[in-house]
């Protein structure tokens, strides 16, 4: 992401960081203390360096990057090529960030779907914080998915050059599992090009015997 106005970009990104930190704390997956220290240290950097440093820190926790060019065409890039960096625990919500590089500056809901995710979460799983419970599913649908967080989340793009959202996944099965994710502009019919898809493999482990 190359910003035109570094000072304004920095201010918007720092505002987004506060939202992310609050959301991750509320869902029980706070940013590690060492990362918080690094984010705080960015306050003493130039605008250009701070913008780069903040992204470098948050990118470590990203599941993928969603790119929108100036015509709002999508490109999705997984944060890592290795399933070992996407380890899920069966029956437990795992929290990731979704990075959005919004070259189009579009303001619209950002929505996501997957053919391998169960479409309708039970009321219990909608409200659960740490653990998810089994829902009826066939072999092809193996996980639950939700975007979370205040105040404009889940999924309302603000037109910032770069911003992050919080997504949670919960696997109902153990083993190596693949899923295709499609991000698109919400609020209306999805037109050609205004969506993007990527396939990722996850390693899902069984929970400890004590759970």
PDB file of N, CA and C in Angstrom, residues 19-56:
ATOM      1  N   UNK A  19      -9.477   0.194  17.331  1.00  0.00           N
ATOM      2  CA  UNK A  19     -10.647  -0.666  17.156  1.00  0.00           C
ATOM      3  C   UNK A  19     -10.250  -2.139  17.217  1.00  0.00           C
ATOM      4  N   UNK A  20      -9.160  -2.478  16.525  1.00  0.00           N
ATOM      5  CA  UNK A  20      -8.698  -3.857  16.482  1.00  0.00           C
ATOM      6  C   UNK A  20      -8.293  -4.335  17.871  1.00  0.00           C
ATOM      7  N   UNK A  21      -7.523  -3.516  18.591  1.00  0.00           N
ATOM      8  CA  UNK A  21      -7.084  -3.898  19.930  1.00  0.00           C
ATOM      9  C   UNK A  21      -8.279  -4.131  20.849  1.00  0.00           C
ATOM     10  N   UNK A  22      -9.281  -3.268  20.762  1.00  0.00           N
ATOM     11  CA  UNK A  22     -10.472  -3.415  21.595  1.00  0.00           C
ATOM     12  C   UNK A  22     -11.234  -4.687  21.245  1.00  0.00           C
ATOM     13  N   UNK A  23     -11.401  -4.929  19.953  1.00  0.00           N
ATOM     14  CA  UNK A  23     -12.146  -6.103  19.517  1.00  0.00           C
ATOM     15  C   UNK A  23     -11.435  -7.391  19.913  1.00  0.00           C
ATOM     16  N   UNK A  24     -10.128  -7.454  19.686  1.00  0.00           N
ATOM     17  CA  UNK A  24      -9.388  -8.671  20.019  1.00  0.00           C
ATOM     18  C   UNK A  24      -9.422  -8.945  21.512  1.00  0.00           C
ATOM     19  N   UNK A  25      -9.395  -7.905  22.319  1.00  0.00           N
ATOM     20  CA  UNK A  25      -9.488  -8.092  23.771  1.00  0.00           C
ATOM     21  C   UNK A  25     -10.865  -8.625  24.156  1.00  0.00           C
ATOM     22  N   UNK A  26     -11.901  -8.098  23.513  1.00  0.00           N
ATOM     23  CA  UNK A  26     -13.264  -8.513  23.838  1.00  0.00           C
ATOM     24  C   UNK A  26     -13.536  -9.962  23.456  1.00  0.00           C
ATOM     25  N   UNK A  27     -12.912 -10.442  22.397  1.00  0.00           N
ATOM     26  CA  UNK A  27     -13.148 -11.829  21.978  1.00  0.00           C
ATOM     27  C   UNK A  27     -12.160 -12.791  22.617  1.00  0.00           C
ATOM     28  N   UNK A  28     -11.313 -12.281  23.506  1.00  0.00           N
ATOM     29  CA  UNK A  28     -10.407 -13.157  24.241  1.00  0.00           C
ATOM     30  C   UNK A  28      -9.131 -13.503  23.520  1.00  0.00           C
ATOM     31  N   UNK A  29      -8.773 -12.723  22.483  1.00  0.00           N
ATOM     32  CA  UNK A  29      -7.529 -12.962  21.741  1.00  0.00           C
ATOM     33  C   UNK A  29      -6.732 -11.674  21.633  1.00  0.00           C
ATOM     34  N   UNK A  30      -6.317 -11.111  22.773  1.00  0.00           N
ATOM     35  CA  UNK A  30      -5.622  -9.819  22.739  1.00  0.00           C
ATOM     36  C   UNK A  30      -4.290  -9.904  22.004  1.00  0.00           C
ATOM     37  N   UNK A  31      -3.883  -8.779  21.444  1.00  0.00           N
ATOM     38  CA  UNK A  31      -2.566  -8.704  20.815  1.00  0.00           C
ATOM     39  C   UNK A  31      -1.508  -8.955  21.881  1.00  0.00           C
ATOM     40  N   UNK A  32      -0.497  -9.788  21.615  1.00  0.00           N
ATOM     41  CA  UNK A  32       0.536 -10.081  22.607  1.00  0.00           C
ATOM     42  C   UNK A  32       1.234  -8.809  23.100  1.00  0.00           C
ATOM     43  N   UNK A  33       1.672  -8.807  24.364  1.00  0.00           N
ATOM     44  CA  UNK A  33       2.298  -7.595  24.935  1.00  0.00           C
ATOM     45  C   UNK A  33       3.460  -7.062  24.121  1.00  0.00           C
ATOM     46  N   UNK A  34       4.287  -7.968  23.558  1.00  0.00           N
ATOM     47  CA  UNK A  34       5.434  -7.483  22.797  1.00  0.00           C
ATOM     48  C   UNK A  34       4.993  -6.750  21.535  1.00  0.00           C
ATOM     49  N   UNK A  35       3.869  -7.201  20.930  1.00  0.00           N
ATOM     50  CA  UNK A  35       3.349  -6.517  19.751  1.00  0.00           C
ATOM     51  C   UNK A  35       2.746  -5.167  20.137  1.00  0.00           C
ATOM     52  N   UNK A  36       2.106  -5.098  21.297  1.00  0.00           N
ATOM     53  CA  UNK A  36       1.560  -3.829  21.776  1.00  0.00           C
ATOM     54  C   UNK A  36       2.682  -2.822  21.980  1.00  0.00           C
ATOM     55  N   UNK A  37       3.800  -3.279  22.548  1.00  0.00           N
ATOM     56  CA  UNK A  37       4.953  -2.396  22.737  1.00  0.00           C
ATOM     57  C   UNK A  37       5.468  -1.877  21.392  1.00  0.00           C
ATOM     58  N   UNK A  38       5.501  -2.757  20.404  1.00  0.00           N
ATOM     59  CA  UNK A  38       5.971  -2.341  19.081  1.00  0.00           C
ATOM     60  C   UNK A  38       5.019  -1.339  18.449  1.00  0.00           C
ATOM     61  N   UNK A  39       3.722  -1.538  18.636  1.00  0.00           N
ATOM     62  CA  UNK A  39       2.737  -0.586  18.118  1.00  0.00           C
ATOM     63  C   UNK A  39       2.875   0.760  18.818  1.00  0.00           C
ATOM     64  N   UNK A  40       3.092   0.719  20.136  1.00  0.00           N
ATOM     65  CA  UNK A  40       3.270   1.973  20.883  1.00  0.00           C
ATOM     66  C   UNK A  40       4.527   2.705  20.427  1.00  0.00           C
ATOM     67  N   UNK A  41       5.579   1.937  20.097  1.00  0.00           N
ATOM     68  CA  UNK A  41       6.837   2.547  19.673  1.00  0.00           C
ATOM     69  C   UNK A  41       6.687   3.298  18.361  1.00  0.00           C
ATOM     70  N   UNK A  42       5.688   2.932  17.565  1.00  0.00           N
ATOM     71  CA  UNK A  42       5.465   3.604  16.282  1.00  0.00           C
ATOM     72  C   UNK A  42       5.089   5.068  16.469  1.00  0.00           C
ATOM     73  N   UNK A  43       4.643   5.428  17.671  1.00  0.00           N
ATOM     74  CA  UNK A  43       4.267   6.821  17.925  1.00  0.00           C
ATOM     75  C   UNK A  43       5.448   7.766  17.781  1.00  0.00           C
ATOM     76  N   UNK A  44       6.659   7.252  17.948  1.00  0.00           N
ATOM     77  CA  UNK A  44       7.851   8.086  17.859  1.00  0.00           C
ATOM     78  C   UNK A  44       8.486   8.074  16.477  1.00  0.00           C
ATOM     79  N   UNK A  45       7.838   7.436  15.523  1.00  0.00           N
ATOM     80  CA  UNK A  45       8.387   7.337  14.170  1.00  0.00           C
ATOM     81  C   UNK A  45       7.818   8.425  13.277  1.00  0.00           C
ATOM     82  N   UNK A  46       8.451   8.621  12.146  1.00  0.00           N
ATOM     83  CA  UNK A  46       7.887   9.504  11.124  1.00  0.00           C
ATOM     84  C   UNK A  46       6.602   8.882  10.596  1.00  0.00           C
ATOM     85  N   UNK A  47       5.798   9.681   9.911  1.00  0.00           N
ATOM     86  CA  UNK A  47       4.533   9.167   9.377  1.00  0.00           C
ATOM     87  C   UNK A  47       4.768   7.973   8.462  1.00  0.00           C
ATOM     88  N   UNK A  48       5.726   8.108   7.573  1.00  0.00           N
ATOM     89  CA  UNK A  48       6.006   7.038   6.610  1.00  0.00           C
ATOM     90  C   UNK A  48       6.423   5.761   7.328  1.00  0.00           C
ATOM     91  N   UNK A  49       7.358   5.868   8.274  1.00  0.00           N
ATOM     92  CA  UNK A  49       7.838   4.680   8.978  1.00  0.00           C
ATOM     93  C   UNK A  49       6.756   4.082   9.867  1.00  0.00           C
ATOM     94  N   UNK A  50       5.944   4.934  10.485  1.00  0.00           N
ATOM     95  CA  UNK A  50       4.886   4.438  11.365  1.00  0.00           C
ATOM     96  C   UNK A  50       3.850   3.635  10.585  1.00  0.00           C
ATOM     97  N   UNK A  51       3.461   4.146   9.427  1.00  0.00           N
ATOM     98  CA  UNK A  51       2.487   3.433   8.596  1.00  0.00           C
ATOM     99  C   UNK A  51       3.023   2.054   8.212  1.00  0.00           C
ATOM    100  N   UNK A  52       4.289   1.992   7.827  1.00  0.00           N
ATOM    101  CA  UNK A  52       4.882   0.708   7.461  1.00  0.00           C
ATOM    102  C   UNK A  52       5.031  -0.221   8.648  1.00  0.00           C
ATOM    103  N   UNK A  53       5.464   0.325   9.792  1.00  0.00           N
ATOM    104  CA  UNK A  53       5.686  -0.499  10.977  1.00  0.00           C
ATOM    105  C   UNK A  53       4.385  -1.095  11.498  1.00  0.00           C
ATOM    106  N   UNK A  54       3.333  -0.302  11.559  1.00  0.00           N
ATOM    107  CA  UNK A  54       2.042  -0.794  12.053  1.00  0.00           C
ATOM    108  C   UNK A  54       1.547  -1.948  11.184  1.00  0.00           C
ATOM    109  N   UNK A  55       1.661  -1.794   9.868  1.00  0.00           N
ATOM    110  CA  UNK A  55       1.215  -2.863   8.983  1.00  0.00           C
ATOM    111  C   UNK A  55       2.055  -4.126   9.159  1.00  0.00           C
ATOM    112  N   UNK A  56       3.363  -3.965   9.309  1.00  0.00           N
ATOM    113  CA  UNK A  56       4.227  -5.124   9.500  1.00  0.00           C
ATOM    114  C   UNK A  56       3.828  -5.909  10.748  1.00  0.00           C
TER     115      UNK A  56
END
